[in-house]
mmCIF file of C-alpha atoms and ligand atoms in Angstrom:
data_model
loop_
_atom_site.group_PDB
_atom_site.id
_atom_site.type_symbol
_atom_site.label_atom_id
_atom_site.label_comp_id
_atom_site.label_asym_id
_atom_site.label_seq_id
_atom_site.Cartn_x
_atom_site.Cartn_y
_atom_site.Cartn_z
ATOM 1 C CA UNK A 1 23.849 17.214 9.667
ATOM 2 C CA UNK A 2 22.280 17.767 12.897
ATOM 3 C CA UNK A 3 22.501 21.599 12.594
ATOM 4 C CA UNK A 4 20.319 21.611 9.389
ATOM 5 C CA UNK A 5 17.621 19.826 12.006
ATOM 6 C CA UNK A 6 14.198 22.771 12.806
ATOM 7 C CA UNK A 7 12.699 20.171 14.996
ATOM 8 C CA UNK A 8 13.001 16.280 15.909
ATOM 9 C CA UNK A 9 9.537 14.999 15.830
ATOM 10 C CA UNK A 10 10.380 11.186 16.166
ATOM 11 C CA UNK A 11 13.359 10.884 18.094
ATOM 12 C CA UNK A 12 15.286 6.910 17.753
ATOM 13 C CA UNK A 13 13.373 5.013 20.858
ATOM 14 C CA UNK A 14 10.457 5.958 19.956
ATOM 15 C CA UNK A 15 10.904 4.919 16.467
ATOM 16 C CA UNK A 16 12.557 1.542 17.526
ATOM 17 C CA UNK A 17 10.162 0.692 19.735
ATOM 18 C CA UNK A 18 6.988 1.191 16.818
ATOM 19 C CA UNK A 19 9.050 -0.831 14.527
ATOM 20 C CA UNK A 20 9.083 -3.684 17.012
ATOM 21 C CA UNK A 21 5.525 -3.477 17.671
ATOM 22 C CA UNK A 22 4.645 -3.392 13.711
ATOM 23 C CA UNK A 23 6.874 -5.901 13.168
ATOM 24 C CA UNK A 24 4.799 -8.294 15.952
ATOM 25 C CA UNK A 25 1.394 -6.887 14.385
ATOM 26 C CA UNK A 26 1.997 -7.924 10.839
ATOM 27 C CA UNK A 27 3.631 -11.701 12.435
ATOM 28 C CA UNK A 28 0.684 -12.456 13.794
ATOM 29 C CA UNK A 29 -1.613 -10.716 10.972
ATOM 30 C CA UNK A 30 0.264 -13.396 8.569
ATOM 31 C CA UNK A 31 0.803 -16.301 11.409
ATOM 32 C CA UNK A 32 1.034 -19.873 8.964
ATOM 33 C CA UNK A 33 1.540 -17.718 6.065
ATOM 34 C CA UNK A 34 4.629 -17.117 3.777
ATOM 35 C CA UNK A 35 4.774 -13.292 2.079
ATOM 36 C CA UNK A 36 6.940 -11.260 -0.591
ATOM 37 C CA UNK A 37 7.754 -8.074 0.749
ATOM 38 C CA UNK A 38 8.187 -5.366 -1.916
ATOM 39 C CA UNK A 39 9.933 -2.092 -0.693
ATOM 40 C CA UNK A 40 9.814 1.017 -2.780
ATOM 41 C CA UNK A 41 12.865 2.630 -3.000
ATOM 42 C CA UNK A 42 14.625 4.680 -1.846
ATOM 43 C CA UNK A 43 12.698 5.990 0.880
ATOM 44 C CA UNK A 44 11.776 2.432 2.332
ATOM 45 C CA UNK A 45 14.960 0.748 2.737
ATOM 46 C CA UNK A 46 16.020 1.879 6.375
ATOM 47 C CA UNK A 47 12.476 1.022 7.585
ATOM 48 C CA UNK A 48 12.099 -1.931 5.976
ATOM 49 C CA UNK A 49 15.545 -3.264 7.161
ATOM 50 C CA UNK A 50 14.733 -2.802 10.818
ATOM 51 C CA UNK A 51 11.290 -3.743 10.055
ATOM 52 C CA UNK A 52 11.891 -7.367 8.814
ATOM 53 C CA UNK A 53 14.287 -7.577 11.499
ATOM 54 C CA UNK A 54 11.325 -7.502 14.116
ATOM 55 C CA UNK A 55 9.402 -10.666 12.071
ATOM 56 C CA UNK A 56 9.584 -14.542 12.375
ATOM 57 C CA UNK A 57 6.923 -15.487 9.204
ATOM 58 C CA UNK A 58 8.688 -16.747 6.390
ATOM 59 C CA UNK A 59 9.029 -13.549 3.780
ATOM 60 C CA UNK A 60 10.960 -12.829 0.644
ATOM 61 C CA UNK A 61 12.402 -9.222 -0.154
ATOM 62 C CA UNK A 62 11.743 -7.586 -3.427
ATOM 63 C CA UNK A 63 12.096 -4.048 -4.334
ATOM 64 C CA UNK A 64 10.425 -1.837 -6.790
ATOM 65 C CA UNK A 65 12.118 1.968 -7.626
ATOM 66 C CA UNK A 66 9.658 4.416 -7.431
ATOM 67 C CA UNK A 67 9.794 8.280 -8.161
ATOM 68 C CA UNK A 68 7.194 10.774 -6.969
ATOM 69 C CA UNK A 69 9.467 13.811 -5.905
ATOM 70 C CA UNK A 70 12.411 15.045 -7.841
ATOM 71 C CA UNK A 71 14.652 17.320 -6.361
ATOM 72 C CA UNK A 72 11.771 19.593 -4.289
ATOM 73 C CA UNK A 73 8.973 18.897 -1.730
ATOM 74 C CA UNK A 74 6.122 18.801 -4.314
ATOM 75 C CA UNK A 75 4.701 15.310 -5.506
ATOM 76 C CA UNK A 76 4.813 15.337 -9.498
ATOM 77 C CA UNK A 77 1.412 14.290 -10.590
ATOM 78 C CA UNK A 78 1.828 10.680 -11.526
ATOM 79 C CA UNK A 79 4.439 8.128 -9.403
ATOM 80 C CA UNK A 80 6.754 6.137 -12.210
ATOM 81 C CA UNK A 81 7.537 3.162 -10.971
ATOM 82 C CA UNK A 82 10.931 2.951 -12.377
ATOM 83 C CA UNK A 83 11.935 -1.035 -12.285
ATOM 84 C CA UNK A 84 10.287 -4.175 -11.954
ATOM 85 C CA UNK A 85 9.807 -7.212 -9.864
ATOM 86 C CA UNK A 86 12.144 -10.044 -9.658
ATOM 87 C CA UNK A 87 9.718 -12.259 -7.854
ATOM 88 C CA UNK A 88 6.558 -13.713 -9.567
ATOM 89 C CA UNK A 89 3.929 -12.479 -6.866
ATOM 90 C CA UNK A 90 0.737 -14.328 -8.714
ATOM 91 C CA UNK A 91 -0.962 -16.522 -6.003
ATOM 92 C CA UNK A 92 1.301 -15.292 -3.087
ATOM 93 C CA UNK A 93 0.917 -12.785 -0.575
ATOM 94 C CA UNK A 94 2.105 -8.891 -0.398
ATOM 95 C CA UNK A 95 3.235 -6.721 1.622
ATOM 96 C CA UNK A 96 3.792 -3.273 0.012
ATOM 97 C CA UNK A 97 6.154 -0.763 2.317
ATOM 98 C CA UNK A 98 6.683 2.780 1.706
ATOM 99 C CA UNK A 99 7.996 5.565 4.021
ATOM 100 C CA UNK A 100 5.176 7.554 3.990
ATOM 101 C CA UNK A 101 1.921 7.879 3.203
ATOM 102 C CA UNK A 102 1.569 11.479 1.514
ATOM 103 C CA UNK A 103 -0.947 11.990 -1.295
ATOM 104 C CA UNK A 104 -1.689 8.195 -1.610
ATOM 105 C CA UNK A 105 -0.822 8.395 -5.110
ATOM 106 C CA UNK A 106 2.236 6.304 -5.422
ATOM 107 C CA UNK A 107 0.849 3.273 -3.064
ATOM 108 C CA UNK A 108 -1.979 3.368 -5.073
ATOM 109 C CA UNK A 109 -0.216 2.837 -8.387
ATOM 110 C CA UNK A 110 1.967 0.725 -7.419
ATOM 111 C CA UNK A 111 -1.161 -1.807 -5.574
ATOM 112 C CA UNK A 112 -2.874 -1.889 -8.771
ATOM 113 C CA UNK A 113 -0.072 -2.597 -10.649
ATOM 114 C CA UNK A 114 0.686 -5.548 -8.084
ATOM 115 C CA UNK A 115 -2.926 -6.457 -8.382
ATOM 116 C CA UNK A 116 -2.884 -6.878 -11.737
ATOM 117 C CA UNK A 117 -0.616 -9.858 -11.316
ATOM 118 C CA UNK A 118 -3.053 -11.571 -9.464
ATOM 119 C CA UNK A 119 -1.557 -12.045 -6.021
ATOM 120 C CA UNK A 120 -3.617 -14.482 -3.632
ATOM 121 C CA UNK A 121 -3.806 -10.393 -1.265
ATOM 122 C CA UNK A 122 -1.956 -7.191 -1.432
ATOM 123 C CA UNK A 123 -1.451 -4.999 1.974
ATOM 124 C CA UNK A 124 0.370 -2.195 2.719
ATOM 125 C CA UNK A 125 2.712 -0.843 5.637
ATOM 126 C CA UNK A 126 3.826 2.462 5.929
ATOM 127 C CA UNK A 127 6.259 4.165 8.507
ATOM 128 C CA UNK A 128 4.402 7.532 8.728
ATOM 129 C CA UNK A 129 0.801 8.679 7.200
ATOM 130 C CA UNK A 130 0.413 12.420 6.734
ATOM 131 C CA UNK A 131 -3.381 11.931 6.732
ATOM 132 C CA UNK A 132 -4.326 15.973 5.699
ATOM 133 C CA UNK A 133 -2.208 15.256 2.235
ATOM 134 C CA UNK A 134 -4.490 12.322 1.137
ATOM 135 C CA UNK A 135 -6.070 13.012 -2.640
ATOM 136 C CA UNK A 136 -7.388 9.531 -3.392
ATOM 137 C CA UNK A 137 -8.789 8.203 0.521
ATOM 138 C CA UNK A 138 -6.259 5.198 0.279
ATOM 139 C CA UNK A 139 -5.428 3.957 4.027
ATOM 140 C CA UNK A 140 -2.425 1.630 4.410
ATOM 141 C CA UNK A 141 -3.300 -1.911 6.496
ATOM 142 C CA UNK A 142 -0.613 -0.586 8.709
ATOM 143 C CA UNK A 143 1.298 2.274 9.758
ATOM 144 C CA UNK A 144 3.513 3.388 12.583
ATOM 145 C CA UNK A 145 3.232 6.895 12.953
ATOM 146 C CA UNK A 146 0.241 9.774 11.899
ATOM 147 C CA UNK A 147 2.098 12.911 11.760
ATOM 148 C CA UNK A 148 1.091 17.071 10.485
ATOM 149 C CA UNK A 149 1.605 18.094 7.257
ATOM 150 C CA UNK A 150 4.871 18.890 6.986
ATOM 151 C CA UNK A 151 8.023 17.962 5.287
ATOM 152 C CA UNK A 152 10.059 15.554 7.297
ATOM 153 C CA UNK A 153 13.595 13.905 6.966
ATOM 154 C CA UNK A 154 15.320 10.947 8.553
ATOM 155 C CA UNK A 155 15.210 6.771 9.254
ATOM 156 C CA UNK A 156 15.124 6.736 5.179
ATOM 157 C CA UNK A 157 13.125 10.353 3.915
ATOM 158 C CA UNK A 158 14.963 12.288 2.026
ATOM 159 C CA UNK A 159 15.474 16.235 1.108
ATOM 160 C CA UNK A 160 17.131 16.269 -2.352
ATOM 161 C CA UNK A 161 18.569 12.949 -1.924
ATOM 162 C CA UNK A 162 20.190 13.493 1.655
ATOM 163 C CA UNK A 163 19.301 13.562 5.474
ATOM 164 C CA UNK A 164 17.970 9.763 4.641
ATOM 165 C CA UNK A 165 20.710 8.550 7.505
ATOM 166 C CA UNK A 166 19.409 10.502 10.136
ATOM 167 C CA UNK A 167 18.339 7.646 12.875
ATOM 168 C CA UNK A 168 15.396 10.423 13.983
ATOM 169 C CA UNK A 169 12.400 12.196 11.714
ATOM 170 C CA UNK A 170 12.666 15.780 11.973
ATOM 171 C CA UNK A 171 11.959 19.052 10.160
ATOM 172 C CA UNK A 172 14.376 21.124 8.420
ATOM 173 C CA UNK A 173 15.523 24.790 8.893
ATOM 174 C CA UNK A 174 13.888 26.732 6.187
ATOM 175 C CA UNK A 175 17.663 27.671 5.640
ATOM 176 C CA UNK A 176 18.265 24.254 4.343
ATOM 177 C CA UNK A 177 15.972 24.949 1.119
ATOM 178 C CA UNK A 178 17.349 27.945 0.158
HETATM 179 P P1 IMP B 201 2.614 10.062 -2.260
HETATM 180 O O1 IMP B 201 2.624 9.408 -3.596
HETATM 181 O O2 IMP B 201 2.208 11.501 -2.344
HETATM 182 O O3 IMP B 201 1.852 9.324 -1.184
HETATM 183 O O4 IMP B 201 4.107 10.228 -1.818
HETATM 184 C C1 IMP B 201 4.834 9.295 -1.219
HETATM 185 C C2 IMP B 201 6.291 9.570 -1.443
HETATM 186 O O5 IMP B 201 6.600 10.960 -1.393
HETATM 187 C C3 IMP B 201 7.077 8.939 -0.344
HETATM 188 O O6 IMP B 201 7.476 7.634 -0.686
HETATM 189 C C4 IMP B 201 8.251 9.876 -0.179
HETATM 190 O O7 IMP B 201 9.308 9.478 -1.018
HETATM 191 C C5 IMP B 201 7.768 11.211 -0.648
HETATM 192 N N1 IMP B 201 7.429 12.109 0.491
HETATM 193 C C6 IMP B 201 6.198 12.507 0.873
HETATM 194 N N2 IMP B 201 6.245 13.308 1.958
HETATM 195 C C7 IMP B 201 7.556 13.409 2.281
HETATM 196 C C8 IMP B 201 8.277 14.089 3.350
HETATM 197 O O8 IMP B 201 7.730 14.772 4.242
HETATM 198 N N3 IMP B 201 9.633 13.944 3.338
HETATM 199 C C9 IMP B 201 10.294 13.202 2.402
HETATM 200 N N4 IMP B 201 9.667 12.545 1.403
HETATM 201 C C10 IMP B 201 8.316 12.651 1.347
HETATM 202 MG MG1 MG B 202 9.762 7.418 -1.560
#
């Protein structure tokens, strides 16, 4: 696994320690409050495990399948958002989580089609924001780490369905995509 790494960008302190310090932000954001947590899978699930790990606020877990990127690095044009919800979100509060933050397209969808069921507010909380890749200007409410445009693996991203167990982000060897 770890000979396929190029580069390790986020190593696992630094990651762990973010996570803690999101996981405080978004406590106090919703202090008194109870939210439903919707995680897009697969990408999400690592983050969002240690994530809700570092909050005290009452929350509920819900997850929503999304696909944006078949078996390549390039974003088909439109996210399908490939289940539904389990929990009725009108009148409560969301908290959207995705990996990353690439084109914007697929948190975008996926907010309106949240919105649409009339939630009482919808925010959004991202592990990592690759800001030069944004096509729509959509900015997540939180997020723990802006990093380059490039294609990253690890703590839940995936290459073709693999590296997603990697405890670090890093790049891959352009051998990998041969
Ligand atoms: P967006 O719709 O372009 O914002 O894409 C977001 C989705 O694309 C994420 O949930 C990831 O699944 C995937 N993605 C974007 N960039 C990367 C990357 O560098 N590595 C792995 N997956 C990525
Ligand atoms: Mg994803």
């Amino acid at each position: 696994m770890k000979d396929n790494i190029e580069q390790v960008l986020l190593d696992k302190e630094t990651i762990q320690k973010r996570v803690q310090e999101l996981g405080q932000d978004i406590d106090l954001y919703f202090e008194g409050k109870e939210i439903i947590i919707i995680t897009l899978l697969d990408g999400a699930i690592i983050f969002t495990a240690d994530l809700i790990r570092n909050m005290n606020i009452p929350l509920r877990l819900d997850c929503l399948r999304v696909s944006s990127y078949g078996n390549s690095t390039n974003p088909e044009t439109a996210p399908r958002i490939l289940s539904s919800l389990k929990t009725e979100v009108t009148g409560k509060h969301v908290l959207i989580v995705d990996d990353i933050l690439d084109t914007g397209n697929t948190l975008q969808s996926v907010t309106q089609e949240v919105l649409s069921e009339n939630p009482a507010s919808v925010h959004t909380c991202v592990f990592l924001d690759k800001p030069d890749r944004r096509e729509n200007g959509f900015s997540a409410n939180w997020s723990g780490f802006s990093i380059p445009n490039e294609f990253v693996v690890g703590y839940g991203l995936d290459y073709a369905g693999k590296f997603r167990q990697l405890p670090y982000v890093g790049t891959l060897k352009p051998s990998v995509y041969k």
